[in-house]
CSV table of C-alpha atoms and ligand atoms in Angstrom, one decimal:
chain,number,residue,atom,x,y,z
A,1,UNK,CA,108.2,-32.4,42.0
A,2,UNK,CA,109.6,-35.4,43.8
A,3,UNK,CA,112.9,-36.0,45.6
A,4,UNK,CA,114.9,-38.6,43.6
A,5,UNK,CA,116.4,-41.2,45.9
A,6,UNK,CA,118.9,-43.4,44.3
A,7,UNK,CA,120.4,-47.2,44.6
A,8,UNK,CA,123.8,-47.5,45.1
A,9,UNK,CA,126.7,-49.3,43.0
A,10,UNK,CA,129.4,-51.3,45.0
A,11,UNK,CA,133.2,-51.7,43.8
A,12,UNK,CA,135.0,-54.8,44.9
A,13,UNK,CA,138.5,-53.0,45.7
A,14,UNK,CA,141.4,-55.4,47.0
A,15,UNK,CA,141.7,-52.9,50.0
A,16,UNK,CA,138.0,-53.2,50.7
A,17,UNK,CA,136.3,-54.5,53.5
A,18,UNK,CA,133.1,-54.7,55.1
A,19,UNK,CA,131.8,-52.1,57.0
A,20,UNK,CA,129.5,-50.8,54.1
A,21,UNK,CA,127.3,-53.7,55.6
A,22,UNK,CA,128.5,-53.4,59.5
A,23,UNK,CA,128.1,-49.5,59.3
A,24,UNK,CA,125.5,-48.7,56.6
A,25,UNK,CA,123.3,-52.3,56.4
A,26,UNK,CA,123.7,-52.3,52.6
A,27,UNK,CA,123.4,-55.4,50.5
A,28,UNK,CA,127.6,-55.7,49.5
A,29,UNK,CA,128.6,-58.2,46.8
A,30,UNK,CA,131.7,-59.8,49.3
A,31,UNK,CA,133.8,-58.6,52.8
A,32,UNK,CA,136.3,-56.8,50.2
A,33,UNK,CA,133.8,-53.8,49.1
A,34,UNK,CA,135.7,-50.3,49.0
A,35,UNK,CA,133.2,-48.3,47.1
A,36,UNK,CA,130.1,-47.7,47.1
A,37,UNK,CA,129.1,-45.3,44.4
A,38,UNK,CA,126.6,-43.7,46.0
A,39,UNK,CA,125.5,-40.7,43.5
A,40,UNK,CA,126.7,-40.9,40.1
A,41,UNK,CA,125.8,-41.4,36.4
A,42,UNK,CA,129.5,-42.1,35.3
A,43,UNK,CA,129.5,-45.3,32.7
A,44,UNK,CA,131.7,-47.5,35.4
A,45,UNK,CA,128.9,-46.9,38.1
A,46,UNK,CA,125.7,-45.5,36.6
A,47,UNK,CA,123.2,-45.1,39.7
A,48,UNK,CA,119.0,-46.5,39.5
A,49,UNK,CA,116.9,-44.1,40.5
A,50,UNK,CA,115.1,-46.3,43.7
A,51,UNK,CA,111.2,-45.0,43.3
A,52,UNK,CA,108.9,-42.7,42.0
A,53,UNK,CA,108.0,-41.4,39.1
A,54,UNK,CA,111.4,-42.2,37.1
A,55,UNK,CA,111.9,-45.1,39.4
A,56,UNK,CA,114.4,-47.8,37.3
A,57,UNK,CA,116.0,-45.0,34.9
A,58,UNK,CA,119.8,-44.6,35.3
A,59,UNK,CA,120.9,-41.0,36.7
A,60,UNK,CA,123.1,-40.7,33.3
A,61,UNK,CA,119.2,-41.0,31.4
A,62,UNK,CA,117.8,-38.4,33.8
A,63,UNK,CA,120.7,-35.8,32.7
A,64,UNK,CA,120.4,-37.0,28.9
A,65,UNK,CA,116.7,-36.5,28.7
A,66,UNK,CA,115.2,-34.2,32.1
A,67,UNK,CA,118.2,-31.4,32.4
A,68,UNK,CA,115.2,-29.1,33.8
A,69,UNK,CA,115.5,-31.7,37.0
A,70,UNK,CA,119.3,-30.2,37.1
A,71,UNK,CA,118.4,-25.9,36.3
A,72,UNK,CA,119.5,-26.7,32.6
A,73,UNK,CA,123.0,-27.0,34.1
A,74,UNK,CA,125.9,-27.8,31.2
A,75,UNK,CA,127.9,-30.6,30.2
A,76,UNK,CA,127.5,-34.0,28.7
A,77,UNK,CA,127.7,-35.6,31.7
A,78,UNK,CA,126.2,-35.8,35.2
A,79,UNK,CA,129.3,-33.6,36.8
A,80,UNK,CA,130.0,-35.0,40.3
A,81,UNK,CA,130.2,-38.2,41.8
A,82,UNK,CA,129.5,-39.1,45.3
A,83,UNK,CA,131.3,-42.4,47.5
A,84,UNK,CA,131.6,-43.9,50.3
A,85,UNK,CA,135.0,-45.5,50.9
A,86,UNK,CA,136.0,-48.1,53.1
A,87,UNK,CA,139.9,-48.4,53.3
A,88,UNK,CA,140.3,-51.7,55.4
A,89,UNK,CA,144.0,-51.8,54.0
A,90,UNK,CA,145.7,-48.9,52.2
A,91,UNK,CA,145.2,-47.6,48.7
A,92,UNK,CA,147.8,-47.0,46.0
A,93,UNK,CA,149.9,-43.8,46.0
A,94,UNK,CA,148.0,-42.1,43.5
A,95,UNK,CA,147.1,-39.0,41.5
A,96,UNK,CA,144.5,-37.6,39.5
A,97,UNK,CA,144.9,-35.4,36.0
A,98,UNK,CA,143.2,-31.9,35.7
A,99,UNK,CA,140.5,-31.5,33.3
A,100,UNK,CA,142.8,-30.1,30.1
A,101,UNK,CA,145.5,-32.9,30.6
A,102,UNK,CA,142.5,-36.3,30.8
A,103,UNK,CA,140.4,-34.1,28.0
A,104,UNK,CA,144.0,-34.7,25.6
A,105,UNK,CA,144.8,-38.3,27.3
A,106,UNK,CA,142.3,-39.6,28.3
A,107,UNK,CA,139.5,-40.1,25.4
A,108,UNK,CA,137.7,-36.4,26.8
A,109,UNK,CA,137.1,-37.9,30.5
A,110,UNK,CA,137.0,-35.1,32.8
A,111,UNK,CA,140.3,-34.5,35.1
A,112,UNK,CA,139.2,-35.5,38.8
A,113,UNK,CA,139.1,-33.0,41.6
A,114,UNK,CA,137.9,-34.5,44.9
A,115,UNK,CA,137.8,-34.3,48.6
A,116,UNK,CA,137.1,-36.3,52.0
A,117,UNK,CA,135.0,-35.6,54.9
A,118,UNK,CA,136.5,-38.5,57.4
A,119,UNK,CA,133.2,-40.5,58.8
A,120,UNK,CA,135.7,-42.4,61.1
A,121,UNK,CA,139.9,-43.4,61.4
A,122,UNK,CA,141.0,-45.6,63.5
A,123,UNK,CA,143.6,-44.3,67.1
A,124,UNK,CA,146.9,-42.7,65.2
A,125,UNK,CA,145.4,-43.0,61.4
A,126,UNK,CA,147.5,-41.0,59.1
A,127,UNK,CA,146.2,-40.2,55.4
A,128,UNK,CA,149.1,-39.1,52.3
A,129,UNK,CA,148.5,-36.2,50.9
A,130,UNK,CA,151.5,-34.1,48.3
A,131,UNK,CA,154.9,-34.8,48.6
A,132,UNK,CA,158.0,-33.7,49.8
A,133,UNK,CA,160.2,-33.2,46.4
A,134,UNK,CA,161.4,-29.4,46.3
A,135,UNK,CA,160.6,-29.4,42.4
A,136,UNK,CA,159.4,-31.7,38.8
A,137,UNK,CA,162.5,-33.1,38.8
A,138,UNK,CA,162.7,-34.3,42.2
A,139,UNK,CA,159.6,-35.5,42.0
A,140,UNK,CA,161.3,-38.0,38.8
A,141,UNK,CA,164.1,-38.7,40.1
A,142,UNK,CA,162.8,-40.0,43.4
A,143,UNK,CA,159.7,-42.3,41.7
A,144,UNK,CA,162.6,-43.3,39.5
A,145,UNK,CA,164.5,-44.3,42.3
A,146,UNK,CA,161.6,-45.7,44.6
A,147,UNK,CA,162.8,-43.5,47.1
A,148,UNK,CA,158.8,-43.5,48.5
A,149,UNK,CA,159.6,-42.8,52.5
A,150,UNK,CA,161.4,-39.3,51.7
A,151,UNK,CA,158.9,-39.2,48.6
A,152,UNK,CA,155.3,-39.5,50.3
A,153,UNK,CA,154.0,-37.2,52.7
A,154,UNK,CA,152.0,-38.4,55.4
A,155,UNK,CA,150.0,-36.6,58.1
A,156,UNK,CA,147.8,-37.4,60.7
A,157,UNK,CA,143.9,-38.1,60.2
A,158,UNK,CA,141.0,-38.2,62.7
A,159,UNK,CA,137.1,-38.6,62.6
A,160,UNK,CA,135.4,-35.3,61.3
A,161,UNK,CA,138.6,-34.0,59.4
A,162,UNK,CA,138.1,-32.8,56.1
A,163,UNK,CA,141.0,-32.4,52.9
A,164,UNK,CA,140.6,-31.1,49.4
A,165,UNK,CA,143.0,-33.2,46.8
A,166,UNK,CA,143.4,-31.0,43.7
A,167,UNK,CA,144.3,-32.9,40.5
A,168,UNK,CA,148.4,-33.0,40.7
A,169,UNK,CA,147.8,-34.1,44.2
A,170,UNK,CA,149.8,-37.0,45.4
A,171,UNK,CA,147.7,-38.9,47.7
A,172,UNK,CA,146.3,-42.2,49.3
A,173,UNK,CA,144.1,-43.5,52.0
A,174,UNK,CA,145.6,-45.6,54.2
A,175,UNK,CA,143.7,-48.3,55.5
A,176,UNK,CA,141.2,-48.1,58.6
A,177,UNK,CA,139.6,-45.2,57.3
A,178,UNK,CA,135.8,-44.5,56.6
A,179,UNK,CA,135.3,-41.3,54.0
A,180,UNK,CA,132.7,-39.5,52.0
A,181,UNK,CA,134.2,-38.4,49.4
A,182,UNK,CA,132.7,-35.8,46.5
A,183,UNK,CA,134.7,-35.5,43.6
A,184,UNK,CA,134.2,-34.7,39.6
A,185,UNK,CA,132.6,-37.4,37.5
A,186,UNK,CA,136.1,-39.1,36.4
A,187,UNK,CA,137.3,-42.7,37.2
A,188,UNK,CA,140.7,-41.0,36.1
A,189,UNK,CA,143.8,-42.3,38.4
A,190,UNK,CA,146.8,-42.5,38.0
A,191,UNK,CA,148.7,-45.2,40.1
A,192,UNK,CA,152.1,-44.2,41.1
A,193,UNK,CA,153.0,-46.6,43.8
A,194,UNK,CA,151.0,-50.1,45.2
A,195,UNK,CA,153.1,-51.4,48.0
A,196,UNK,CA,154.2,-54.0,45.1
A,197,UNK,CA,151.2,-55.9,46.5
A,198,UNK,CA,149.7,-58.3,44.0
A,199,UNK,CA,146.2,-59.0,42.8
A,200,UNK,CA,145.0,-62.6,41.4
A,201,UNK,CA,149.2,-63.1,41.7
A,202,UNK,CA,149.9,-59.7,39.6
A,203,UNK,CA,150.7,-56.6,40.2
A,204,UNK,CA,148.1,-53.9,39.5
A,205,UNK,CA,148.9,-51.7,36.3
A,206,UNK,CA,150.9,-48.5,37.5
A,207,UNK,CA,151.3,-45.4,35.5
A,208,UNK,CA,154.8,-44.0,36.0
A,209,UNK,CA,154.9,-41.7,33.4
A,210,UNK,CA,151.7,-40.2,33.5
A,211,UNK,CA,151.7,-39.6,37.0
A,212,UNK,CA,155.2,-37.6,36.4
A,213,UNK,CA,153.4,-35.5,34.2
A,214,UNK,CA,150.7,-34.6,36.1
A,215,UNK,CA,152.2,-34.2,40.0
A,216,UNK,CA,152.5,-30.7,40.6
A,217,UNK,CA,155.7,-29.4,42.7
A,218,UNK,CA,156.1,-28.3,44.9
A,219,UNK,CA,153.5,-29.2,46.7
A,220,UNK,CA,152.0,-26.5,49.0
A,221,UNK,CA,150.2,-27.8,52.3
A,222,UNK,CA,147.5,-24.8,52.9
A,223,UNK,CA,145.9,-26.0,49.1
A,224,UNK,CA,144.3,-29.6,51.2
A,225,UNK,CA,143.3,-27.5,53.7
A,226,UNK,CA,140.0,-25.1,53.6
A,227,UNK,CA,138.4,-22.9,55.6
A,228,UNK,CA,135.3,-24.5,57.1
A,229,UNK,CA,133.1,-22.0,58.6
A,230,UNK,CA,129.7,-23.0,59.9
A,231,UNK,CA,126.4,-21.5,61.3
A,232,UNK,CA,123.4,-22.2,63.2
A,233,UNK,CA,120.3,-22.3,61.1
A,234,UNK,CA,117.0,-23.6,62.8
A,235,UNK,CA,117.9,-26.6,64.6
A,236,UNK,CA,120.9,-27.4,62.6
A,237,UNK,CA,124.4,-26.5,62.4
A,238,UNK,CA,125.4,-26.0,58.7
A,239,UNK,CA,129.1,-25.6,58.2
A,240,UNK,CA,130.8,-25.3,54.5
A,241,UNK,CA,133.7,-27.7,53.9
A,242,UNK,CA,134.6,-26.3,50.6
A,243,UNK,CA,133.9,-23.8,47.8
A,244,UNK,CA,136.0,-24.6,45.0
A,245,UNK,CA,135.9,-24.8,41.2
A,246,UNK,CA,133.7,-27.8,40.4
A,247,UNK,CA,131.9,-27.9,44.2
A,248,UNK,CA,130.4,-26.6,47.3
A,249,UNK,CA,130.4,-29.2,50.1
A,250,UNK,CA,128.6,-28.9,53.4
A,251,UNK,CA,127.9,-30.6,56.3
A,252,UNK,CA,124.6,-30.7,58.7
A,253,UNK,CA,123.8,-31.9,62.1
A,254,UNK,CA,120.5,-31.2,62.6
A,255,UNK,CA,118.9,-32.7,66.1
A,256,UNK,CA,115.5,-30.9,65.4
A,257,UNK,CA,113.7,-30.0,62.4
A,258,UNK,CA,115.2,-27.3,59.4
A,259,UNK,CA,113.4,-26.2,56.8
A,260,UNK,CA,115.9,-25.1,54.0
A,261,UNK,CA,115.7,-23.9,50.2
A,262,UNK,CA,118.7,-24.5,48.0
A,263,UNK,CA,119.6,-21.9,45.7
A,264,UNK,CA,121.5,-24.2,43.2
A,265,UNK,CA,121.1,-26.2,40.3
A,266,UNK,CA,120.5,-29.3,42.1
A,267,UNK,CA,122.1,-30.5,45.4
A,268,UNK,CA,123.0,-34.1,46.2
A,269,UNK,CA,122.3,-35.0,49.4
A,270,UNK,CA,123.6,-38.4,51.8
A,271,UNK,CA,122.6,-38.8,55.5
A,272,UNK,CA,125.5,-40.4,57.2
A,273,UNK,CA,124.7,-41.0,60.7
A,274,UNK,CA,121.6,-41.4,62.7
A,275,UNK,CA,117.8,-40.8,61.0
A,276,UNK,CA,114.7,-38.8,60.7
A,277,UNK,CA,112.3,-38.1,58.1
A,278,UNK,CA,112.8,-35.8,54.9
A,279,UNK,CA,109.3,-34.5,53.9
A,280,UNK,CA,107.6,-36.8,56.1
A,281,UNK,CA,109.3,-40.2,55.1
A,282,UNK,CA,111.7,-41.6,56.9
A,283,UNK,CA,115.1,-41.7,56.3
A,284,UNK,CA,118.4,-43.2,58.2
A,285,UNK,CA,121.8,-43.5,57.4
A,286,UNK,CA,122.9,-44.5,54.2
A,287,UNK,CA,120.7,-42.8,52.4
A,288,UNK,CA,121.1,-40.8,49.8
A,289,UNK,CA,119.0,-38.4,47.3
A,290,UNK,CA,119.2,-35.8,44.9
A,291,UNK,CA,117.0,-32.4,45.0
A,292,UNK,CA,116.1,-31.0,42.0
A,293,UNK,CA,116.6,-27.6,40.6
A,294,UNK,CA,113.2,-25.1,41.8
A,295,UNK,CA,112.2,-28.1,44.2
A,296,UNK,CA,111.4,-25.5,46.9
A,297,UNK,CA,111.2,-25.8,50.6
A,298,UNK,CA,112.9,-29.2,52.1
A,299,UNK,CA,111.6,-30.0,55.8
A,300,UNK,CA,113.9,-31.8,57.5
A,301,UNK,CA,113.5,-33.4,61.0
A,302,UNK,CA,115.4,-35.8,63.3
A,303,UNK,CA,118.9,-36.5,64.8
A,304,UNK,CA,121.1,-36.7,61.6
A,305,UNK,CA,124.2,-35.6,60.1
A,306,UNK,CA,124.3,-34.9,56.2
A,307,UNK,CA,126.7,-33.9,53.7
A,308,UNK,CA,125.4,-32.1,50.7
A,309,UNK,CA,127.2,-31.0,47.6
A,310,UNK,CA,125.7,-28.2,44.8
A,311,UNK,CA,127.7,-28.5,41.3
A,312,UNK,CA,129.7,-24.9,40.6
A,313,UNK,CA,130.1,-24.2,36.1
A,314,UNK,CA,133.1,-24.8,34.8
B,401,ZN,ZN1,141.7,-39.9,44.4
C-alpha cells in the first residue's frame, strides 16, 4: 500500500497575496493567491494525485472508484477539504449554511463546517468570529441597517491559536493572517458584508437574505473555542484541536522519529513547518498526503510540525 501525495490547486482571491510562494515555495498563478486547495476532490478544486501507482487520477476518481483506499467510508463525495489561506487583506464577513439548509438551497452541496489552526498573524491581528446581536431579529435589523461595528465581533488572534466556525457562524479573516484550515467538502458561503470593496470595478455578489437565514443568535463564545489537550508520544507531542461532528484535527511536532498507526478511515496529513522523511523519503513543508485506510505503521522522522485530520460519519 502506498501513501498518496497529492498536487495542490491555487485560488486567485482579491485578498490574496504571496506568501504561498515566500513561505511554502509553491508554483502560484499571480502575488494575489489566497487558497491553496491543498486536499480535496470538490468539483471547484479537484486535487492530482502527484506519483505512484494512481499518479494523474483526481482525488474525486479515487473515492468514485477505490473507497477501500478510504475503509469503505460513506457519501458521494470526498468529505473534507483541506487549505491553506493567505489573508494579505481581509475577507468578506461571511457565513456558511449547515448541511439540511445547503442540501434544500443549494442543489444537495454539503453545509460547511470548518476551522483554523493559525500558522502565523501579524503583532495585534484580530480574526471575526459571531456577533453581538442579542437575538434573529437583531441580527436583521442591524445588516438591514449596516450597523457592522456593533454588528461584528472581533477578537484578538496570534500564531498557534486555533477556532472552530460552526455553520451559522458569522466570521472573517482579516488580512495578515496565515491559516490551515480543515473544513467539510462545500464551497458554500454566504457573503454578508465586503467592505463595499470592488472587483474588476464591481462589487462582489452578497447574499443578504440567505445569510439572515442561516446566522444563528445568539451567538455563544465557548462554541469557537475547544479544548485542546495534547500528549507526548515517542518523540512528538500530539495534541487534539478538535473532535466534532464531521472531524478530528490534530497537531504534531515531532523533533525525533514517531512511529504511529491511525485507527481511522483514512487521515489527511500536511507538514507545515520544517522537514524530515515519512517512510524514508523526504518531506518539507508544504507537503501534503493522504494515508489510507489499514495502511499500518507510519515512521515518521525529523524536526516537523503536522496537522492531520481523520473524517467522523455523519
Ligand atoms: Zn468560512
Amino acid at each position: 500500500m502506498e501513501l498518496i501525495y497529492l498536487k495542490p490547486v491555487f485560488k486567485q482571491m482579491i485578498w490574496g497575496g504571496n506568501r504561498l510562494r515566500t513561505d511554502f515555495g509553491y508554483d502560484i498563478p499571480g502575488d494575489q493567491t489566497g487558497e491553496c486547495w491543498a486536499i480535496g476532490a470538490h468539483p471547484n478544486g479537484d486535487c492530482e494525485v502527484a506519483e505512484g501507482t494512481f499518479a494523474g487520477q483526481k482525488l474525486s476518481e479515487l473515492w468514485q472508484n477505490h473507497r477501500e483506499l478510504f475503509g469503505g467510508f460513506p457519501g458521494d463525495r470526498f468529505p473534507l477539504l483541506i487549505k491553506i489561506i493567505d489573508a494579505k487583506n481581509d475577507l468578506s464577513i461571511q457565513v456558511h449554511p449547515d448541511d439540511a439548509y445547503a442540501k434544500e438551497h443549494e442543489n444537495g452541496s454539503l453545509g460547511k463546517m470548518e476551522c483554523w489552526y493559525i500558522l502565523d498573524a501579524k503583532k495585534d491581528q484580530t480574526i471575526v468570529i459571531g456577533h453581538n446581536a442579542k437575538n434573529h431579529e437583531e441580527v436583521q435589523s442591524m445588516i438591514e441597517g449596516h450597523r457592522w461595528k456593533e454588528f461584528i465581533r472581533e477578537v484578538p488572534c496570534r500564531k498557534g491559536d486555533f477556532f472552530q466556525i460552526n455553520p451559522g457562524t458569522v466570521h472573517a479573516i482579516k488580512g495578515g493572517t496565515l491559516i490551515l484550515e480543515t473544513q467539510q467538502n462545500s464551497d458554500i458561503t454566504y457573503r454578508v458584508y465586503d467592505y463595499d470593496r470592488l472587483q474588476n470595478g464591481k462589487p462582489r455578489q452578497l447574499h443578504v437574505q440567505q445569510s439572515i437565514d442561516v446566522i444563528r443568535a445568539p451567538f455563544h463564545p465557548e462554541d469557537a473555542e475547544t479544548t485542546r489537550t495534547s500528549e507526548k508520544v515517542q518523540d512528538a507531542v500530539i495534541e487534539t484541536l478538535v473532535t466534532c461532528a464531521r472531524y478530528q484535527v490534530q497537531k504534531t511536532e515531532l523533533n525525533g522519529s514517531l512511529t504511529r498507526t491511525w485507527d481511522a478511515p483514512f487521515v489527511n496529513l500536511s507538514v507545515l513547518e520544517g522537514e524530515g522523511t515519512i517512510e524514508g523519503k523526504p518531506v518539507k513543508k508544504g507537503v501534503h498526503l493522504i494515508i489510507p485506510y489499514q495502511y499500518g505503521p507510519v515512521a515518521m522522522r525529523g524536526n516537523m510540525m503536522m496537522i492531520t485530520s481523520t473524517p467522523e460519519k455523519a
